[in-house]
mmCIF file of N, CA and C in Angstrom:
data_model
loop_
_atom_site.group_PDB
_atom_site.id
_atom_site.type_symbol
_atom_site.label_atom_id
_atom_site.label_comp_id
_atom_site.label_asym_id
_atom_site.label_seq_id
_atom_site.Cartn_x
_atom_site.Cartn_y
_atom_site.Cartn_z
ATOM 1 N N VAL A 92 15.599 11.797 10.129
ATOM 2 C CA VAL A 92 16.299 12.526 9.388
ATOM 3 C C VAL A 92 17.643 13.060 10.012
ATOM 4 N N VAL A 93 18.731 12.845 9.125
ATOM 5 C CA VAL A 93 20.225 13.026 9.760
ATOM 6 C C VAL A 93 20.287 14.543 9.830
ATOM 7 N N ALA A 94 21.104 15.059 10.814
ATOM 8 C CA ALA A 94 21.327 16.232 10.877
ATOM 9 C C ALA A 94 22.305 16.732 9.902
ATOM 10 N N PRO A 95 22.115 18.021 9.529
ATOM 11 C CA PRO A 95 22.907 18.262 8.561
ATOM 12 C C PRO A 95 24.209 18.234 8.552
ATOM 13 N N PRO A 96 24.938 18.714 9.771
ATOM 14 C CA PRO A 96 26.444 18.375 9.824
ATOM 15 C C PRO A 96 27.020 16.992 9.560
ATOM 16 N N PHE A 97 26.070 16.081 9.469
ATOM 17 C CA PHE A 97 26.444 14.546 9.307
ATOM 18 C C PHE A 97 25.702 13.926 8.171
ATOM 19 N N GLN A 98 25.067 14.994 7.232
ATOM 20 C CA GLN A 98 24.686 14.433 5.950
ATOM 21 C C GLN A 98 25.680 14.180 5.166
ATOM 22 N N ARG A 99 25.453 13.226 3.968
ATOM 23 C CA ARG A 99 26.548 13.075 2.841
ATOM 24 C C ARG A 99 27.661 12.204 3.514
ATOM 25 N N GLN A 100 27.525 11.613 4.579
ATOM 26 C CA GLN A 100 28.725 10.758 5.184
ATOM 27 C C GLN A 100 28.334 9.394 5.436
ATOM 28 N N GLY A 101 27.194 8.708 4.898
ATOM 29 C CA GLY A 101 26.984 7.484 5.059
ATOM 30 C C GLY A 101 25.970 7.119 6.087
ATOM 31 N N VAL A 102 25.591 8.125 7.128
ATOM 32 C CA VAL A 102 25.024 7.953 8.323
ATOM 33 C C VAL A 102 23.560 7.285 8.015
ATOM 34 N N GLY A 103 22.906 8.056 7.100
ATOM 35 C CA GLY A 103 21.509 7.616 6.437
ATOM 36 C C GLY A 103 21.526 6.096 6.003
ATOM 37 N N ARG A 104 22.651 5.808 5.276
ATOM 38 C CA ARG A 104 22.538 4.251 4.641
ATOM 39 C C ARG A 104 22.900 3.555 5.980
ATOM 40 N N ARG A 105 23.614 3.785 6.800
ATOM 41 C CA ARG A 105 23.984 2.767 7.846
ATOM 42 C C ARG A 105 22.809 2.639 8.861
ATOM 43 N N LEU A 106 21.905 3.841 9.049
ATOM 44 C CA LEU A 106 20.698 3.710 10.025
ATOM 45 C C LEU A 106 19.622 2.888 9.280
ATOM 46 N N LEU A 107 19.520 3.047 7.826
ATOM 47 C CA LEU A 107 18.431 2.364 7.234
ATOM 48 C C LEU A 107 19.055 0.907 7.313
ATOM 49 N N THR A 108 20.102 0.699 6.914
ATOM 50 C CA THR A 108 20.558 -0.685 6.620
ATOM 51 C C THR A 108 20.422 -1.535 8.279
ATOM 52 N N PHE A 109 20.775 -0.717 9.335
ATOM 53 C CA PHE A 109 20.270 -1.351 10.526
ATOM 54 C C PHE A 109 18.867 -1.475 10.874
ATOM 55 N N LEU A 110 18.096 -0.641 10.419
ATOM 56 C CA LEU A 110 16.502 -0.737 10.537
ATOM 57 C C LEU A 110 16.098 -2.167 9.893
ATOM 58 N N ILE A 111 16.475 -1.851 8.514
ATOM 59 C CA ILE A 111 16.051 -3.098 7.685
ATOM 60 C C ILE A 111 16.326 -4.405 8.190
ATOM 61 N N LYS A 112 17.691 -4.639 8.763
ATOM 62 C CA LYS A 112 18.092 -5.805 9.510
ATOM 63 C C LYS A 112 17.300 -6.016 10.562
ATOM 64 N N GLU A 113 17.005 -5.178 11.473
ATOM 65 C CA GLU A 113 16.054 -5.460 12.591
ATOM 66 C C GLU A 113 14.835 -5.680 12.400
ATOM 67 N N ALA A 114 13.914 -5.184 11.273
ATOM 68 C CA ALA A 114 12.578 -5.408 10.815
ATOM 69 C C ALA A 114 12.825 -6.996 10.553
ATOM 70 N N LEU A 115 13.659 -7.465 9.644
ATOM 71 C CA LEU A 115 13.691 -8.798 9.271
ATOM 72 C C LEU A 115 13.957 -9.700 10.436
ATOM 73 N N GLU A 116 14.610 -9.496 11.428
ATOM 74 C CA GLU A 116 14.804 -10.225 12.406
ATOM 75 C C GLU A 116 13.554 -10.071 13.248
ATOM 76 N N LEU A 117 12.715 -9.224 13.363
ATOM 77 C CA LEU A 117 11.512 -9.310 14.135
ATOM 78 C C LEU A 117 10.319 -9.985 13.246
ATOM 79 N N GLY A 118 10.697 -10.274 12.016
ATOM 80 C CA GLY A 118 9.785 -11.067 11.177
ATOM 81 C C GLY A 118 8.807 -10.067 10.464
ATOM 82 N N TYR A 119 9.243 -8.912 10.283
ATOM 83 C CA TYR A 119 8.204 -7.943 9.376
ATOM 84 C C TYR A 119 8.365 -8.411 8.005
ATOM 85 N N HIS A 120 7.290 -7.993 7.356
ATOM 86 C CA HIS A 120 7.321 -8.654 5.845
ATOM 87 C C HIS A 120 7.418 -7.088 4.916
ATOM 88 N N ARG A 121 7.222 -6.165 5.640
ATOM 89 C CA ARG A 121 7.373 -4.730 4.778
ATOM 90 C C ARG A 121 7.755 -3.516 5.671
ATOM 91 N N MET A 122 8.344 -2.509 5.115
ATOM 92 C CA MET A 122 8.479 -1.359 5.600
ATOM 93 C C MET A 122 7.870 -0.386 4.565
ATOM 94 N N ARG A 123 7.390 0.761 5.318
ATOM 95 C CA ARG A 123 7.002 1.805 4.768
ATOM 96 C C ARG A 123 7.532 3.126 5.321
ATOM 97 N N VAL A 124 7.622 4.014 4.370
ATOM 98 C CA VAL A 124 8.142 5.438 5.025
ATOM 99 C C VAL A 124 7.357 6.519 4.214
ATOM 100 N N GLU A 125 7.220 7.672 4.685
ATOM 101 C CA GLU A 125 6.655 8.739 4.510
ATOM 102 C C GLU A 125 7.531 9.847 4.325
ATOM 103 N N VAL A 126 7.657 10.349 2.912
ATOM 104 C CA VAL A 126 8.744 11.299 2.720
ATOM 105 C C VAL A 126 8.171 12.713 2.148
ATOM 106 N N PRO A 127 8.136 13.659 3.055
ATOM 107 C CA PRO A 127 7.726 15.107 2.221
ATOM 108 C C PRO A 127 7.846 14.940 0.777
ATOM 109 N N ALA A 128 6.925 15.426 0.006
ATOM 110 C CA ALA A 128 7.168 15.541 -1.471
ATOM 111 C C ALA A 128 8.087 16.696 -1.763
ATOM 112 N N THR A 129 8.464 17.740 -1.022
ATOM 113 C CA THR A 129 9.416 18.496 -1.315
ATOM 114 C C THR A 129 10.755 18.368 -1.180
ATOM 115 N N VAL A 130 11.102 17.040 -0.482
ATOM 116 C CA VAL A 130 12.369 16.928 -0.163
ATOM 117 C C VAL A 130 13.118 15.914 -0.886
ATOM 118 N N GLU A 131 13.585 16.553 -2.143
ATOM 119 C CA GLU A 131 13.975 15.547 -3.252
ATOM 120 C C GLU A 131 15.068 14.865 -2.814
ATOM 121 N N PRO A 132 16.316 15.059 -2.084
ATOM 122 C CA PRO A 132 17.083 14.341 -1.699
ATOM 123 C C PRO A 132 16.639 12.842 -0.973
ATOM 124 N N LEU A 133 15.395 12.895 -0.236
ATOM 125 C CA LEU A 133 15.136 11.717 0.454
ATOM 126 C C LEU A 133 14.231 10.994 -0.740
ATOM 127 N N ARG A 134 13.687 11.444 -1.569
ATOM 128 C CA ARG A 134 12.842 10.808 -2.655
ATOM 129 C C ARG A 134 13.594 10.028 -3.701
ATOM 130 N N ALA A 135 14.906 10.427 -3.554
ATOM 131 C CA ALA A 135 15.972 9.686 -4.255
ATOM 132 C C ALA A 135 16.678 8.590 -3.624
ATOM 133 N N PHE A 136 16.606 8.861 -2.098
ATOM 134 C CA PHE A 136 17.509 8.065 -1.145
ATOM 135 C C PHE A 136 16.751 6.551 -1.255
ATOM 136 N N TYR A 137 15.631 6.411 -0.955
ATOM 137 C CA TYR A 137 14.853 5.131 -0.720
ATOM 138 C C TYR A 137 14.746 4.339 -1.777
ATOM 139 N N PRO A 138 14.550 4.870 -2.889
ATOM 140 C CA PRO A 138 14.448 3.796 -3.950
ATOM 141 C C PRO A 138 15.765 3.252 -4.083
ATOM 142 N N ARG A 139 16.899 3.634 -3.749
ATOM 143 C CA ARG A 139 18.268 3.032 -4.164
ATOM 144 C C ARG A 139 18.402 1.912 -3.201
ATOM 145 N N PHE A 140 17.246 1.768 -2.134
ATOM 146 C CA PHE A 140 17.474 0.637 -1.194
ATOM 147 C C PHE A 140 16.287 -0.427 -1.469
ATOM 148 N N GLY A 141 15.865 -0.207 -2.834
ATOM 149 C CA GLY A 141 14.772 -1.149 -3.068
ATOM 150 C C GLY A 141 13.191 -0.730 -2.875
ATOM 151 N N PHE A 142 13.228 0.379 -2.050
ATOM 152 C CA PHE A 142 11.751 0.963 -1.798
ATOM 153 C C PHE A 142 10.958 1.479 -2.999
ATOM 154 N N ARG A 143 9.884 1.332 -3.283
ATOM 155 C CA ARG A 143 9.077 1.526 -4.320
ATOM 156 C C ARG A 143 7.995 2.568 -3.950
ATOM 157 N N GLU A 144 7.714 3.529 -4.908
ATOM 158 C CA GLU A 144 6.514 4.382 -4.535
ATOM 159 C C GLU A 144 5.085 3.673 -4.557
ATOM 160 N N VAL A 145 4.509 3.970 -3.450
ATOM 161 C CA VAL A 145 3.273 3.401 -3.344
ATOM 162 C C VAL A 145 1.957 4.433 -3.236
ATOM 163 N N SER A 146 0.819 4.189 -3.522
ATOM 164 C CA SER A 146 -0.181 5.121 -3.549
ATOM 165 C C SER A 146 -0.575 5.588 -1.882
ATOM 166 N N LEU A 147 -1.156 6.334 -2.033
ATOM 167 C CA LEU A 147 -1.612 7.110 -0.582
ATOM 168 C C LEU A 147 -1.937 5.889 0.543
ATOM 169 N N TYR A 148 -1.493 5.825 1.702
ATOM 170 C CA TYR A 148 -2.349 4.524 2.419
ATOM 171 C C TYR A 148 -2.615 5.305 3.749
ATOM 172 N N ARG A 149 -2.873 6.601 3.541
ATOM 173 C CA ARG A 149 -3.446 7.375 4.750
ATOM 174 C C ARG A 149 -3.995 8.687 4.069
ATOM 175 N N PRO A 150 -4.970 9.431 4.841
ATOM 176 C CA PRO A 150 -5.623 10.520 4.116
ATOM 177 C C PRO A 150 -4.582 11.625 4.315
ATOM 178 N N CYS A 151 -4.253 12.311 2.855
ATOM 179 C CA CYS A 151 -3.383 13.436 2.905
ATOM 180 C C CYS A 151 -3.404 13.713 1.582
ATOM 181 N N SER A 152 -2.808 14.922 1.299
ATOM 182 C CA SER A 152 -2.572 15.519 -0.036
ATOM 183 C C SER A 152 -1.389 15.104 -0.554
ATOM 184 N N PRO A 153 -1.610 14.407 -1.769
ATOM 185 C CA PRO A 153 -0.133 13.938 -2.477
ATOM 186 C C PRO A 153 0.612 14.987 -2.731
ATOM 187 N N ASP A 154 0.402 16.266 -2.465
ATOM 188 C CA ASP A 154 1.603 17.370 -2.687
ATOM 189 C C ASP A 154 2.153 17.192 -1.381
ATOM 190 N N GLU A 155 1.881 16.753 -0.371
ATOM 191 C CA GLU A 155 2.463 16.724 0.791
ATOM 192 C C GLU A 155 3.507 15.888 1.384
ATOM 193 N N PHE A 156 2.965 14.501 0.757
ATOM 194 C CA PHE A 156 3.771 13.576 0.919
ATOM 195 C C PHE A 156 4.046 12.260 -0.260
ATOM 196 N N CYS A 157 5.095 11.397 -0.145
ATOM 197 C CA CYS A 157 5.087 10.584 -0.951
ATOM 198 C C CYS A 157 5.311 9.433 -0.127
ATOM 199 N N PHE A 158 4.745 8.355 -0.440
ATOM 200 C CA PHE A 158 4.844 6.800 0.155
ATOM 201 C C PHE A 158 5.635 5.840 -0.359
ATOM 202 N N TYR A 159 6.589 5.358 0.438
ATOM 203 C CA TYR A 159 7.330 4.219 -0.252
ATOM 204 C C TYR A 159 7.161 3.095 0.471
ATOM 205 N N GLU A 160 7.543 1.978 0.020
ATOM 206 C CA GLU A 160 7.316 0.652 0.797
ATOM 207 C C GLU A 160 8.571 -0.489 0.263
ATOM 208 N N LEU A 161 9.053 -1.085 1.023
ATOM 209 C CA LEU A 161 9.882 -2.178 0.807
ATOM 210 C C LEU A 161 9.356 -3.612 0.981
ATOM 211 N N ASP A 162 9.462 -4.461 0.138
ATOM 212 C CA ASP A 162 9.058 -5.840 0.135
ATOM 213 C C ASP A 162 10.290 -6.480 1.056
ATOM 214 N N LEU A 163 10.157 -6.875 2.369
ATOM 215 C CA LEU A 163 11.366 -7.612 3.153
ATOM 216 C C LEU A 163 11.292 -8.855 2.726
ATOM 217 N N SER A 164 10.468 -9.600 1.933
ATOM 218 C CA SER A 164 10.499 -11.049 1.634
ATOM 219 C C SER A 164 11.488 -11.286 0.598
ATOM 220 N N SER A 165 11.781 -10.419 -0.105
ATOM 221 C CA SER A 165 12.782 -10.692 -1.018
ATOM 222 C C SER A 165 14.495 -10.397 -0.648
ATOM 223 N N ILE A 166 14.523 -9.791 0.639
ATOM 224 C CA ILE A 166 15.689 -9.634 1.136
ATOM 225 C C ILE A 166 16.241 -10.827 1.965
ATOM 226 N N GLU A 167 17.513 -11.158 1.786
ATOM 227 C CA GLU A 167 18.105 -12.408 2.841
ATOM 228 C C GLU A 167 18.949 -11.502 3.733
ATOM 229 N N LEU A 168 18.606 -11.712 5.123
ATOM 230 C CA LEU A 168 19.473 -11.320 6.177
ATOM 231 C C LEU A 168 20.772 -11.941 6.332
ATOM 232 N N GLN A 169 22.025 -11.129 6.119
ATOM 233 C CA GLN A 169 23.131 -11.650 6.483
ATOM 234 C C GLN A 169 23.606 -11.847 7.667
ATOM 235 N N PRO A 170 24.508 -12.883 8.093
ATOM 236 C CA PRO A 170 24.734 -12.959 9.449
ATOM 237 C C PRO A 170 25.649 -11.892 9.963
ATOM 238 N N ARG A 171 25.598 -11.346 11.196
ATOM 239 C CA ARG A 171 26.156 -10.400 11.910
ATOM 240 C C ARG A 171 27.808 -10.750 11.971
#
């Protein structure tokens, strides 16, 4: 989570882009995130990067968290 004074400035986008690149370089095939169900801005954020909502992959109430997954096999790593 980005601290409130730094939200809406592209920090989250840059952090997620960095993490996706690192995951690709390390050979990961997918990324998963858990988002509190009540935090609408985050629930809208991840799909913009290609994450899709998936079913629960650990025991919890669907009212608590939403789960998202990104298939990294469809993403090309750009040279640094």
